[in-house]
Short mmCIF file of C-alpha atoms in Angstrom, two decimals:
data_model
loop_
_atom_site.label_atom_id
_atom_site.label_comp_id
_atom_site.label_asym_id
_atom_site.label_seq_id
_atom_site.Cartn_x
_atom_site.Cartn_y
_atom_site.Cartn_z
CA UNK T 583 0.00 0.00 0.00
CA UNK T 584 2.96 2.47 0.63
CA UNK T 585 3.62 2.56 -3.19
CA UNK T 586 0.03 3.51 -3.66
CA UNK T 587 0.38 6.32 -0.88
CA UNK T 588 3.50 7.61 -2.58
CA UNK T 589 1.84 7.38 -6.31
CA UNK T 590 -0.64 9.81 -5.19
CA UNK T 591 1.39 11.73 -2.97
CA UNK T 592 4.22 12.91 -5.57
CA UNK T 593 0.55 13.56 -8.04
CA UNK T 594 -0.53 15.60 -6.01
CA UNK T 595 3.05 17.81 -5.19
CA UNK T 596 3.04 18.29 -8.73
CA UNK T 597 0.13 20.03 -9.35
CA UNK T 598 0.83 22.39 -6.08
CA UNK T 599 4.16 23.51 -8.17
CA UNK T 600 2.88 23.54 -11.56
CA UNK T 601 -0.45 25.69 -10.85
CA UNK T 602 -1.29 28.70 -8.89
CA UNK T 603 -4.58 29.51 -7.74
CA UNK T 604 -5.07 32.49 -10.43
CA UNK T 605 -4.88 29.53 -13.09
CA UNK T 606 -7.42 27.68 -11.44
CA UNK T 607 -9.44 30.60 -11.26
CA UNK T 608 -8.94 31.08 -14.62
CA UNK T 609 -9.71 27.02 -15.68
CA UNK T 610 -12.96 28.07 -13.58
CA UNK T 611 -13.82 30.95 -15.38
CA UNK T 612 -13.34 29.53 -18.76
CA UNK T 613 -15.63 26.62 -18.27
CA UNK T 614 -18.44 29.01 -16.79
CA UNK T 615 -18.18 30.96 -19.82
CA UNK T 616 -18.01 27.73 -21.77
CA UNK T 617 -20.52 25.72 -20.56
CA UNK T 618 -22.65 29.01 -20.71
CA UNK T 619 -22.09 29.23 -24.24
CA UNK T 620 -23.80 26.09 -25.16
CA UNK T 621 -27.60 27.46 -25.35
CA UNK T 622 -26.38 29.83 -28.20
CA UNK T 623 -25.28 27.28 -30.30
CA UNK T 624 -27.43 27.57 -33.42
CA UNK T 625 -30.28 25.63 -32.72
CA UNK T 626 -33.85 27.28 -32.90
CA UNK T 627 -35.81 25.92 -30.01
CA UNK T 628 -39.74 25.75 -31.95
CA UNK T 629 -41.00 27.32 -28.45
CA UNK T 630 -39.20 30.21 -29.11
CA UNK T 631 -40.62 31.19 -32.14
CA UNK T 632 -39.58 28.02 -34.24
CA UNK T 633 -41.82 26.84 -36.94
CA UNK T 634 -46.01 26.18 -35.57
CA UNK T 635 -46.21 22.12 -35.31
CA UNK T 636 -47.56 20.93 -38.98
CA UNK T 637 -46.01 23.59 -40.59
CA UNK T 638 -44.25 22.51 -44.16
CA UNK T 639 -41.18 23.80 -45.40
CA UNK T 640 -42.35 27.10 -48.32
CA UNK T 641 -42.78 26.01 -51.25
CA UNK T 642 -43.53 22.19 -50.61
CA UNK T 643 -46.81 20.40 -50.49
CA UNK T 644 -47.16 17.68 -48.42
CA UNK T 645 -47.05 14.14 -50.90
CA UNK T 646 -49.71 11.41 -50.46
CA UNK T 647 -49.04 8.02 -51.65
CA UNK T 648 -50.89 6.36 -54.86
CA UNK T 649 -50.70 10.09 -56.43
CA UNK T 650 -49.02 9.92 -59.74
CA UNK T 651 -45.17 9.28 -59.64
CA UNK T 652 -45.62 8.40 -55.81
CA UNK T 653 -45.84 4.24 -55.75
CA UNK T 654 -45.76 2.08 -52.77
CA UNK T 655 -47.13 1.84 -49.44
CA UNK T 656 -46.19 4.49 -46.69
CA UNK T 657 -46.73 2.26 -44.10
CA UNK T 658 -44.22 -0.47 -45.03
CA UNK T 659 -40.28 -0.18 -44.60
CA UNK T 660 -40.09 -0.81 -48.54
CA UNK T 661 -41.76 2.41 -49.37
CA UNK T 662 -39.22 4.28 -51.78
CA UNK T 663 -38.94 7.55 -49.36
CA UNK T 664 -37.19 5.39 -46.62
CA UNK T 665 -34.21 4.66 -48.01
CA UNK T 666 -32.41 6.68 -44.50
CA UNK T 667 -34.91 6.73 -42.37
CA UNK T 668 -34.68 5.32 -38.69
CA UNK T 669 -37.21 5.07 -37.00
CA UNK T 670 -41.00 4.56 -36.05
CA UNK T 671 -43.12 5.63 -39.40
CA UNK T 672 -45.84 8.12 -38.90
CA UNK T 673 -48.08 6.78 -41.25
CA UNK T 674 -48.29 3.95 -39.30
CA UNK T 675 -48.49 6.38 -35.93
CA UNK T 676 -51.46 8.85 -36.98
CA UNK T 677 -50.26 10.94 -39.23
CA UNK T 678 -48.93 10.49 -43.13
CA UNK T 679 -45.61 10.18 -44.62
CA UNK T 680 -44.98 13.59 -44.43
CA UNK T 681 -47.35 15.34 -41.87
CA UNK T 682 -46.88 14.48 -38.08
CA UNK T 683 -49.52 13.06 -35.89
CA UNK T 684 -52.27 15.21 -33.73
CA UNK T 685 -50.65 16.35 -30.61
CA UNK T 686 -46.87 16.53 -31.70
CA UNK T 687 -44.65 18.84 -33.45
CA UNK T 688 -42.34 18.32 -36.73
CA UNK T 689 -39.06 19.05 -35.37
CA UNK T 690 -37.37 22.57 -37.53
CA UNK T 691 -33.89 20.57 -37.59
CA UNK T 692 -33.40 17.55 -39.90
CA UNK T 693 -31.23 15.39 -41.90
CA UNK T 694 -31.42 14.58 -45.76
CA UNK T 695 -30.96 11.75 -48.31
CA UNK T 696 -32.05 11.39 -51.52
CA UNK T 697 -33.77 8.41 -52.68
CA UNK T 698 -34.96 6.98 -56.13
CA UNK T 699 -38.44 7.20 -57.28
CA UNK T 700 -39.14 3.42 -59.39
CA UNK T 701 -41.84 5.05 -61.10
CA UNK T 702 -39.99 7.76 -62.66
CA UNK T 703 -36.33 6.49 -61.84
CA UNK T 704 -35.50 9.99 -60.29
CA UNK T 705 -33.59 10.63 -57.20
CA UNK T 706 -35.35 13.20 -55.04
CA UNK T 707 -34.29 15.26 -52.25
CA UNK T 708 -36.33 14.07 -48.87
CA UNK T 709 -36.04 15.89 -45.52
CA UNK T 710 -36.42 12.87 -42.11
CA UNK T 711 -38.40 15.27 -40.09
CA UNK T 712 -38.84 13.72 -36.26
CA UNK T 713 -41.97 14.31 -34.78
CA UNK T 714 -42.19 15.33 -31.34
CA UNK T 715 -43.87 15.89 -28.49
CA UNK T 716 -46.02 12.77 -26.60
CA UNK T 717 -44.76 9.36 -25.87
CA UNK T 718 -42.79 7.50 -28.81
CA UNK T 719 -45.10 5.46 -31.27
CA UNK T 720 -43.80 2.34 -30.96
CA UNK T 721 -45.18 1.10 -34.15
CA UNK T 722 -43.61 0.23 -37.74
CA UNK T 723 -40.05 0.52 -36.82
CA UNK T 724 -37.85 0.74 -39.57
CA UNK T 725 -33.93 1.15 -40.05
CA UNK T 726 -33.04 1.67 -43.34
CA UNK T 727 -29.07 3.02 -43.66
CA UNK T 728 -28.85 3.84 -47.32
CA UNK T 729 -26.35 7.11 -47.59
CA UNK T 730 -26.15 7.41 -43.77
CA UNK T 731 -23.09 9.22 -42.49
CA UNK T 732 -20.61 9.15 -39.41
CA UNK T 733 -21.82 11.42 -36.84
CA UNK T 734 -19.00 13.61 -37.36
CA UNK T 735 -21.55 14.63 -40.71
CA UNK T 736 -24.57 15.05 -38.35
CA UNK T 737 -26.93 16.62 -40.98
CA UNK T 738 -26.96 13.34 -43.08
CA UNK T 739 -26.89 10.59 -39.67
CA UNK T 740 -30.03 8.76 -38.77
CA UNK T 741 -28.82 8.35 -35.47
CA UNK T 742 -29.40 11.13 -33.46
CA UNK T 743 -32.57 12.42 -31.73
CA UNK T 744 -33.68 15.46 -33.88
CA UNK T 745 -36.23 16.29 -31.17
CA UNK T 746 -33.71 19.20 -29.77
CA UNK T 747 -34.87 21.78 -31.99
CA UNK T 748 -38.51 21.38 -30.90
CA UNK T 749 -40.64 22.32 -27.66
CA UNK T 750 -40.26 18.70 -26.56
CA UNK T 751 -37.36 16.46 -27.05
CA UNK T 752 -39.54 13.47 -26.74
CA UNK T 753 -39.43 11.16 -29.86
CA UNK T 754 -42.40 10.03 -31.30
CA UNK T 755 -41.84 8.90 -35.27
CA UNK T 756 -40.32 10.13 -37.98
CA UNK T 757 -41.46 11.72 -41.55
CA UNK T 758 -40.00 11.32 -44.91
CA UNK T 759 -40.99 14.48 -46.75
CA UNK T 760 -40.23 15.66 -50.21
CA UNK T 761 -37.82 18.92 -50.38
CA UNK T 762 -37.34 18.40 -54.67
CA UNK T 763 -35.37 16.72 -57.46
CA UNK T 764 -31.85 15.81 -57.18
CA UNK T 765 -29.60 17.36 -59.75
CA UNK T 766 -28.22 14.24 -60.66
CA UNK T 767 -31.81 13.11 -61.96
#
């Protein structure tokens, strides 16, 4: 036990002769201001003047399924919109596959994919919107990882809870909604 003593002991000498208090003070003072900081980070909490829950991006109607160029069934993990989607489907939850249930709130902050269209053999341009708000759906789960991205490339990962940028960071399904064509198309 005496080498443990001694370990610890000659540790803790070293930090009395390498620091001073004013550089502890100033350690202190820099994580205040740090940690401070971190509600400023760009992020537009939705209560605070964010978009109104079922709002749609300008410009973009929301799709419904068996209109032309739109095949497949929304409520299926084969539907040609979730190629990066992960998550609980909203069509299967309340609401469509790009409008959020009653009672929650499409998150402002999102990531994107793009994901061909069989009918027309286009890519297009879709926005995963997380809905938020009540309890999570728990219904039609589906994890599909096509073009997903280390985190270090947030805007296009799957992964993380989108829910920040609302009123409630409680995750209840996710949308797959049209933003346009790709240029490759």
């Amino acid at each position: 036990m005496k080498w443990f003593d001694k370990f610890f002991e000659n540790k803790t000498r070293h930090i009395a002769r390498t620091s001073s208090r004013r550089s502890f003070l100033s350690n202190v003072g820099k994580a205040v201001v740090g940690v401070s900081v971190i509600p400023a980070l760009p992020v537009a909490k939705a209560a605070s003047g964010g978009a109104p829950a079922g709002a749609h991006y300008p410009g973009v109607s929301p799709q419904t399924s068996g209109s032309d160029g739109d095949p497949g069934d929304p409520t299926t993990c084969e539907y040609w919109r979730y190629c990066g989607i992960d998550g609980f489907l909203c069509s299967c939850c309340g609401g469509t596959q790009s409008a959020c249930p009653p009672g929650t709130e499409m998150s402002p902050i999102t990531w994107i994919g793009t994901c061909l269209n069989p009918a027309d053999n286009k890519h297009y341009i879709i926005s995963y919107n997380d809905c938020c708000g009540k309890a999570a759906c728990g219904r039609c789960f589906c994890n599909r990882n096509e073009d997903d991205t280390p985190m270090y490339r947030a805007f296009s990962n799957n992964d993380t809870n989108w829910c920040v940028g609302a009123s409630s960071e409680t995750y209840v399904c996710s949308t797959a909604v049209i933003l346009g064509t790709s240029i490759d198309s």
